[in-house]
């Protein structure tokens, strides 16, 4: 149950609450790269940009990132260090048609990744937040696609589907559905043992 006076306590803190603006990364690396990666992912969905069609990619990042060299590092990469590089992250998203193939983090110096990174150019611009990115993609047929944003907010995760996918080999489907229902209304669950029972194989 909700403690008495909780709403009044929140009211004294003021708004907006920073936690409501928080986002979680859905792939390895620094959160500073999220905007650039997701802008490229949106361009791929909208324009179907195959790697062979890309002539040049210009990435503009905030000037505060200029000294954060890991964030725009070029090959050769050490395994998993590549995850910090926006160039690497953008390249693998393009190579896999908008998906993030986690196996690529184990092979960061693959020739196809290097070839795409060679077409990328980074510049820096003042007066932006740390996650800002502007992306300009020029294609071999002369088209140009551009996007920019200060922040990116991921769409909500379908928690019931995530629970069903993660637990399907361990717990029967009806129990997983019950667990998802309990988690969705967790503030109304009086005894956590009810939830634990739903997750028991």
PDB file of C-alpha atoms in Angstrom:
ATOM      1  CA  UNK A   1       0.000   0.000   0.000  1.00  0.00           C
ATOM      2  CA  UNK A   2       1.012   3.635  -0.495  1.00  0.00           C
ATOM      3  CA  UNK A   3       2.359   5.300   2.674  1.00  0.00           C
ATOM      4  CA  UNK A   4       0.290   8.160   4.061  1.00  0.00           C
ATOM      5  CA  UNK A   5       1.624  11.559   3.080  1.00  0.00           C
ATOM      6  CA  UNK A   6       3.607  10.305   0.063  1.00  0.00           C
ATOM      7  CA  UNK A   7       1.883  12.657  -2.380  1.00  0.00           C
ATOM      8  CA  UNK A   8       2.610  15.629  -0.114  1.00  0.00           C
ATOM      9  CA  UNK A   9       6.265  14.597   0.114  1.00  0.00           C
ATOM     10  CA  UNK A  10       6.568  14.521  -3.675  1.00  0.00           C
ATOM     11  CA  UNK A  11       4.837  17.898  -3.922  1.00  0.00           C
ATOM     12  CA  UNK A  12       7.484  19.427  -1.636  1.00  0.00           C
ATOM     13  CA  UNK A  13      10.280  18.148  -3.891  1.00  0.00           C
ATOM     14  CA  UNK A  14       8.873  20.014  -6.889  1.00  0.00           C
ATOM     15  CA  UNK A  15       8.588  19.112 -10.554  1.00  0.00           C
ATOM     16  CA  UNK A  16       9.596  17.880 -13.039  1.00  0.00           C
ATOM     17  CA  UNK A  17      11.165  14.860 -11.358  1.00  0.00           C
ATOM     18  CA  UNK A  18      14.476  13.962 -13.010  1.00  0.00           C
ATOM     19  CA  UNK A  19      13.738  10.232 -12.764  1.00  0.00           C
ATOM     20  CA  UNK A  20      10.842  10.705 -15.186  1.00  0.00           C
ATOM     21  CA  UNK A  21      13.343  11.866 -17.823  1.00  0.00           C
ATOM     22  CA  UNK A  22      15.681   8.907 -17.307  1.00  0.00           C
ATOM     23  CA  UNK A  23      16.274   6.396 -20.070  1.00  0.00           C
ATOM     24  CA  UNK A  24      18.095   3.100 -20.156  1.00  0.00           C
ATOM     25  CA  UNK A  25      20.440   1.923 -22.851  1.00  0.00           C
ATOM     26  CA  UNK A  26      19.296  -1.070 -24.833  1.00  0.00           C
ATOM     27  CA  UNK A  27      22.748  -1.956 -26.132  1.00  0.00           C
ATOM     28  CA  UNK A  28      26.311  -1.737 -24.752  1.00  0.00           C
ATOM     29  CA  UNK A  29      28.287   1.492 -24.728  1.00  0.00           C
ATOM     30  CA  UNK A  30      27.853   5.045 -23.564  1.00  0.00           C
ATOM     31  CA  UNK A  31      24.442   6.667 -23.376  1.00  0.00           C
ATOM     32  CA  UNK A  32      25.980   9.684 -25.118  1.00  0.00           C
ATOM     33  CA  UNK A  33      25.657   7.778 -28.423  1.00  0.00           C
ATOM     34  CA  UNK A  34      21.956   6.972 -28.173  1.00  0.00           C
ATOM     35  CA  UNK A  35      20.700   9.955 -30.193  1.00  0.00           C
ATOM     36  CA  UNK A  36      23.062   9.395 -33.136  1.00  0.00           C
ATOM     37  CA  UNK A  37      22.406   5.645 -33.244  1.00  0.00           C
ATOM     38  CA  UNK A  38      18.635   6.055 -33.089  1.00  0.00           C
ATOM     39  CA  UNK A  39      18.596   8.820 -35.722  1.00  0.00           C
ATOM     40  CA  UNK A  40      20.433   6.464 -38.080  1.00  0.00           C
ATOM     41  CA  UNK A  41      18.066   3.616 -37.201  1.00  0.00           C
ATOM     42  CA  UNK A  42      15.087   5.851 -38.070  1.00  0.00           C
ATOM     43  CA  UNK A  43      16.696   6.824 -41.404  1.00  0.00           C
ATOM     44  CA  UNK A  44      17.208   3.160 -42.249  1.00  0.00           C
ATOM     45  CA  UNK A  45      13.545   2.416 -41.586  1.00  0.00           C
ATOM     46  CA  UNK A  46      12.359   5.422 -43.578  1.00  0.00           C
ATOM     47  CA  UNK A  47      14.710   5.187 -46.557  1.00  0.00           C
ATOM     48  CA  UNK A  48      16.030   1.610 -46.670  1.00  0.00           C
ATOM     49  CA  UNK A  49      19.670   2.671 -46.801  1.00  0.00           C
ATOM     50  CA  UNK A  50      21.857  -0.293 -47.689  1.00  0.00           C
ATOM     51  CA  UNK A  51      25.582   0.025 -46.857  1.00  0.00           C
ATOM     52  CA  UNK A  52      26.562   0.028 -50.544  1.00  0.00           C
ATOM     53  CA  UNK A  53      24.311   3.071 -51.151  1.00  0.00           C
ATOM     54  CA  UNK A  54      26.005   5.226 -48.520  1.00  0.00           C
ATOM     55  CA  UNK A  55      28.653   7.600 -49.860  1.00  0.00           C
ATOM     56  CA  UNK A  56      29.297   9.658 -46.726  1.00  0.00           C
ATOM     57  CA  UNK A  57      28.052  10.117 -43.172  1.00  0.00           C
ATOM     58  CA  UNK A  58      28.629  13.360 -41.273  1.00  0.00           C
ATOM     59  CA  UNK A  59      28.154  13.224 -37.519  1.00  0.00           C
ATOM     60  CA  UNK A  60      28.027  16.459 -35.535  1.00  0.00           C
ATOM     61  CA  UNK A  61      28.459  16.023 -31.794  1.00  0.00           C
ATOM     62  CA  UNK A  62      28.535  18.530 -28.915  1.00  0.00           C
ATOM     63  CA  UNK A  63      31.897  20.190 -28.380  1.00  0.00           C
ATOM     64  CA  UNK A  64      31.933  18.842 -24.810  1.00  0.00           C
ATOM     65  CA  UNK A  65      32.545  15.411 -26.338  1.00  0.00           C
ATOM     66  CA  UNK A  66      35.644  16.402 -28.279  1.00  0.00           C
ATOM     67  CA  UNK A  67      37.994  15.282 -25.496  1.00  0.00           C
ATOM     68  CA  UNK A  68      36.003  12.083 -24.911  1.00  0.00           C
ATOM     69  CA  UNK A  69      37.961  10.340 -27.652  1.00  0.00           C
ATOM     70  CA  UNK A  70      36.606   6.870 -26.877  1.00  0.00           C
ATOM     71  CA  UNK A  71      33.220   8.182 -27.997  1.00  0.00           C
ATOM     72  CA  UNK A  72      34.385   8.761 -31.590  1.00  0.00           C
ATOM     73  CA  UNK A  73      37.354   6.384 -31.747  1.00  0.00           C
ATOM     74  CA  UNK A  74      38.224   4.649 -35.020  1.00  0.00           C
ATOM     75  CA  UNK A  75      39.584   1.148 -35.571  1.00  0.00           C
ATOM     76  CA  UNK A  76      41.495  -0.837 -34.559  1.00  0.00           C
ATOM     77  CA  UNK A  77      39.163  -1.629 -31.687  1.00  0.00           C
ATOM     78  CA  UNK A  78      39.639  -3.909 -28.725  1.00  0.00           C
ATOM     79  CA  UNK A  79      36.660  -6.229 -28.226  1.00  0.00           C
ATOM     80  CA  UNK A  80      33.914  -4.441 -26.290  1.00  0.00           C
ATOM     81  CA  UNK A  81      35.820  -1.139 -26.273  1.00  0.00           C
ATOM     82  CA  UNK A  82      34.243  -0.523 -29.645  1.00  0.00           C
ATOM     83  CA  UNK A  83      30.890  -0.167 -27.889  1.00  0.00           C
ATOM     84  CA  UNK A  84      31.879   3.337 -26.723  1.00  0.00           C
ATOM     85  CA  UNK A  85      32.503   4.573 -30.275  1.00  0.00           C
ATOM     86  CA  UNK A  86      29.585   6.227 -32.040  1.00  0.00           C
ATOM     87  CA  UNK A  87      31.264   5.344 -35.354  1.00  0.00           C
ATOM     88  CA  UNK A  88      31.242   1.644 -34.534  1.00  0.00           C
ATOM     89  CA  UNK A  89      27.671   1.732 -33.204  1.00  0.00           C
ATOM     90  CA  UNK A  90      26.361   3.531 -36.298  1.00  0.00           C
ATOM     91  CA  UNK A  91      28.242   1.164 -38.614  1.00  0.00           C
ATOM     92  CA  UNK A  92      26.826  -2.026 -37.116  1.00  0.00           C
ATOM     93  CA  UNK A  93      23.273  -0.675 -37.141  1.00  0.00           C
ATOM     94  CA  UNK A  94      23.622   0.145 -40.846  1.00  0.00           C
ATOM     95  CA  UNK A  95      25.219  -3.209 -41.668  1.00  0.00           C
ATOM     96  CA  UNK A  96      22.368  -5.098 -40.031  1.00  0.00           C
ATOM     97  CA  UNK A  97      19.524  -3.092 -41.508  1.00  0.00           C
ATOM     98  CA  UNK A  98      18.540  -1.282 -38.331  1.00  0.00           C
ATOM     99  CA  UNK A  99      19.106  -4.111 -35.860  1.00  0.00           C
ATOM    100  CA  UNK A 100      21.836  -4.274 -33.248  1.00  0.00           C
ATOM    101  CA  UNK A 101      23.570  -7.636 -33.692  1.00  0.00           C
ATOM    102  CA  UNK A 102      25.319  -8.229 -30.370  1.00  0.00           C
ATOM    103  CA  UNK A 103      27.693 -10.744 -31.966  1.00  0.00           C
ATOM    104  CA  UNK A 104      29.402  -7.840 -33.753  1.00  0.00           C
ATOM    105  CA  UNK A 105      30.822  -6.589 -30.456  1.00  0.00           C
ATOM    106  CA  UNK A 106      33.020  -9.709 -30.463  1.00  0.00           C
ATOM    107  CA  UNK A 107      34.345  -8.946 -33.991  1.00  0.00           C
ATOM    108  CA  UNK A 108      34.818  -5.168 -33.919  1.00  0.00           C
ATOM    109  CA  UNK A 109      37.513  -5.028 -36.599  1.00  0.00           C
ATOM    110  CA  UNK A 110      35.610  -6.848 -39.319  1.00  0.00           C
ATOM    111  CA  UNK A 111      36.445  -5.399 -42.767  1.00  0.00           C
ATOM    112  CA  UNK A 112      32.845  -4.399 -43.509  1.00  0.00           C
ATOM    113  CA  UNK A 113      32.752  -2.314 -40.314  1.00  0.00           C
ATOM    114  CA  UNK A 114      36.040  -0.578 -41.167  1.00  0.00           C
ATOM    115  CA  UNK A 115      34.829   0.135 -44.706  1.00  0.00           C
ATOM    116  CA  UNK A 116      31.736   1.907 -43.425  1.00  0.00           C
ATOM    117  CA  UNK A 117      33.605   3.838 -40.718  1.00  0.00           C
ATOM    118  CA  UNK A 118      35.989   5.114 -43.416  1.00  0.00           C
ATOM    119  CA  UNK A 119      32.996   6.993 -44.893  1.00  0.00           C
ATOM    120  CA  UNK A 120      32.190   8.744 -41.595  1.00  0.00           C
ATOM    121  CA  UNK A 121      33.324  12.225 -40.603  1.00  0.00           C
ATOM    122  CA  UNK A 122      32.940  13.767 -37.141  1.00  0.00           C
ATOM    123  CA  UNK A 123      32.716  17.450 -36.235  1.00  0.00           C
ATOM    124  CA  UNK A 124      31.853  19.245 -33.014  1.00  0.00           C
ATOM    125  CA  UNK A 125      29.517  22.142 -32.271  1.00  0.00           C
ATOM    126  CA  UNK A 126      29.086  24.218 -29.092  1.00  0.00           C
ATOM    127  CA  UNK A 127      25.913  25.024 -27.158  1.00  0.00           C
ATOM    128  CA  UNK A 128      24.331  21.574 -27.073  1.00  0.00           C
ATOM    129  CA  UNK A 129      23.603  18.975 -24.419  1.00  0.00           C
ATOM    130  CA  UNK A 130      25.905  15.971 -24.063  1.00  0.00           C
ATOM    131  CA  UNK A 131      23.619  13.601 -26.030  1.00  0.00           C
ATOM    132  CA  UNK A 132      23.039  15.949 -28.979  1.00  0.00           C
ATOM    133  CA  UNK A 133      23.719  14.595 -32.448  1.00  0.00           C
ATOM    134  CA  UNK A 134      23.177  15.719 -36.011  1.00  0.00           C
ATOM    135  CA  UNK A 135      23.434  13.051 -38.688  1.00  0.00           C
ATOM    136  CA  UNK A 136      23.738  13.701 -42.409  1.00  0.00           C
ATOM    137  CA  UNK A 137      23.797  10.719 -44.758  1.00  0.00           C
ATOM    138  CA  UNK A 138      24.658  11.255 -48.433  1.00  0.00           C
ATOM    139  CA  UNK A 139      23.906   8.381 -50.791  1.00  0.00           C
ATOM    140  CA  UNK A 140      25.633   7.333 -53.988  1.00  0.00           C
ATOM    141  CA  UNK A 141      22.652   8.550 -56.054  1.00  0.00           C
ATOM    142  CA  UNK A 142      22.950  12.091 -54.656  1.00  0.00           C
ATOM    143  CA  UNK A 143      20.199  11.979 -52.037  1.00  0.00           C
ATOM    144  CA  UNK A 144      20.808  13.490 -48.607  1.00  0.00           C
ATOM    145  CA  UNK A 145      19.011  12.477 -45.414  1.00  0.00           C
ATOM    146  CA  UNK A 146      19.408  14.542 -42.249  1.00  0.00           C
ATOM    147  CA  UNK A 147      18.219  14.475 -38.680  1.00  0.00           C
ATOM    148  CA  UNK A 148      19.154  15.983 -35.348  1.00  0.00           C
ATOM    149  CA  UNK A 149      17.979  15.841 -31.763  1.00  0.00           C
ATOM    150  CA  UNK A 150      19.108  16.800 -28.284  1.00  0.00           C
ATOM    151  CA  UNK A 151      17.663  13.697 -26.627  1.00  0.00           C
ATOM    152  CA  UNK A 152      16.039  10.396 -27.465  1.00  0.00           C
ATOM    153  CA  UNK A 153      13.373   8.599 -25.488  1.00  0.00           C
ATOM    154  CA  UNK A 154      12.943   4.902 -26.182  1.00  0.00           C
ATOM    155  CA  UNK A 155       9.375   3.673 -26.595  1.00  0.00           C
ATOM    156  CA  UNK A 156       8.068   1.768 -23.567  1.00  0.00           C
ATOM    157  CA  UNK A 157       9.088  -1.862 -23.276  1.00  0.00           C
ATOM    158  CA  UNK A 158       6.253  -4.389 -23.527  1.00  0.00           C
ATOM    159  CA  UNK A 159       6.984  -5.916 -20.122  1.00  0.00           C
ATOM    160  CA  UNK A 160       4.537  -8.813 -20.529  1.00  0.00           C
ATOM    161  CA  UNK A 161       6.202  -9.865 -23.787  1.00  0.00           C
ATOM    162  CA  UNK A 162       9.702  -9.508 -22.318  1.00  0.00           C
ATOM    163  CA  UNK A 163       8.741 -11.690 -19.343  1.00  0.00           C
ATOM    164  CA  UNK A 164       7.114 -14.285 -21.607  1.00  0.00           C
ATOM    165  CA  UNK A 165      10.141 -14.401 -23.933  1.00  0.00           C
ATOM    166  CA  UNK A 166      12.705 -14.594 -21.128  1.00  0.00           C
ATOM    167  CA  UNK A 167      10.884 -17.249 -19.123  1.00  0.00           C
ATOM    168  CA  UNK A 168       9.324 -19.493 -21.749  1.00  0.00           C
ATOM    169  CA  UNK A 169      11.794 -22.357 -21.222  1.00  0.00           C
ATOM    170  CA  UNK A 170      11.561 -22.193 -17.424  1.00  0.00           C
ATOM    171  CA  UNK A 171       7.993 -21.404 -16.382  1.00  0.00           C
ATOM    172  CA  UNK A 172       4.590 -22.312 -17.906  1.00  0.00           C
ATOM    173  CA  UNK A 173       2.992 -19.534 -19.973  1.00  0.00           C
ATOM    174  CA  UNK A 174      -0.044 -19.002 -17.681  1.00  0.00           C
ATOM    175  CA  UNK A 175       2.290 -18.414 -14.716  1.00  0.00           C
ATOM    176  CA  UNK A 176       4.351 -15.930 -16.710  1.00  0.00           C
ATOM    177  CA  UNK A 177       1.190 -14.072 -17.698  1.00  0.00           C
ATOM    178  CA  UNK A 178       0.187 -13.940 -14.015  1.00  0.00           C
ATOM    179  CA  UNK A 179       3.672 -12.693 -13.049  1.00  0.00           C
ATOM    180  CA  UNK A 180       3.465  -9.923 -15.667  1.00  0.00           C
ATOM    181  CA  UNK A 181       0.050  -8.920 -14.335  1.00  0.00           C
ATOM    182  CA  UNK A 182       1.362  -8.789 -10.761  1.00  0.00           C
ATOM    183  CA  UNK A 183       4.430  -6.767 -11.754  1.00  0.00           C
ATOM    184  CA  UNK A 184       2.261  -4.273 -13.661  1.00  0.00           C
ATOM    185  CA  UNK A 185       0.298  -3.661 -10.461  1.00  0.00           C
ATOM    186  CA  UNK A 186       3.159  -4.188  -8.028  1.00  0.00           C
ATOM    187  CA  UNK A 187       2.147  -1.328  -5.742  1.00  0.00           C
ATOM    188  CA  UNK A 188      -1.073  -3.248  -5.004  1.00  0.00           C
ATOM    189  CA  UNK A 189       0.625  -6.578  -4.225  1.00  0.00           C
ATOM    190  CA  UNK A 190       0.476  -7.075  -0.460  1.00  0.00           C
ATOM    191  CA  UNK A 191       2.783 -10.095  -0.306  1.00  0.00           C
ATOM    192  CA  UNK A 192       5.739 -10.594  -2.653  1.00  0.00           C
ATOM    193  CA  UNK A 193       5.359 -14.355  -2.117  1.00  0.00           C
ATOM    194  CA  UNK A 194       2.405 -14.178  -4.529  1.00  0.00           C
ATOM    195  CA  UNK A 195       4.744 -12.955  -7.257  1.00  0.00           C
ATOM    196  CA  UNK A 196       7.458 -15.472  -6.381  1.00  0.00           C
ATOM    197  CA  UNK A 197       4.918 -18.291  -6.658  1.00  0.00           C
ATOM    198  CA  UNK A 198       4.026 -17.191 -10.191  1.00  0.00           C
ATOM    199  CA  UNK A 199       7.700 -17.372 -11.165  1.00  0.00           C
ATOM    200  CA  UNK A 200       8.368 -20.793  -9.642  1.00  0.00           C
ATOM    201  CA  UNK A 201       9.089 -23.503 -12.302  1.00  0.00           C
TER     202      UNK A 201
END
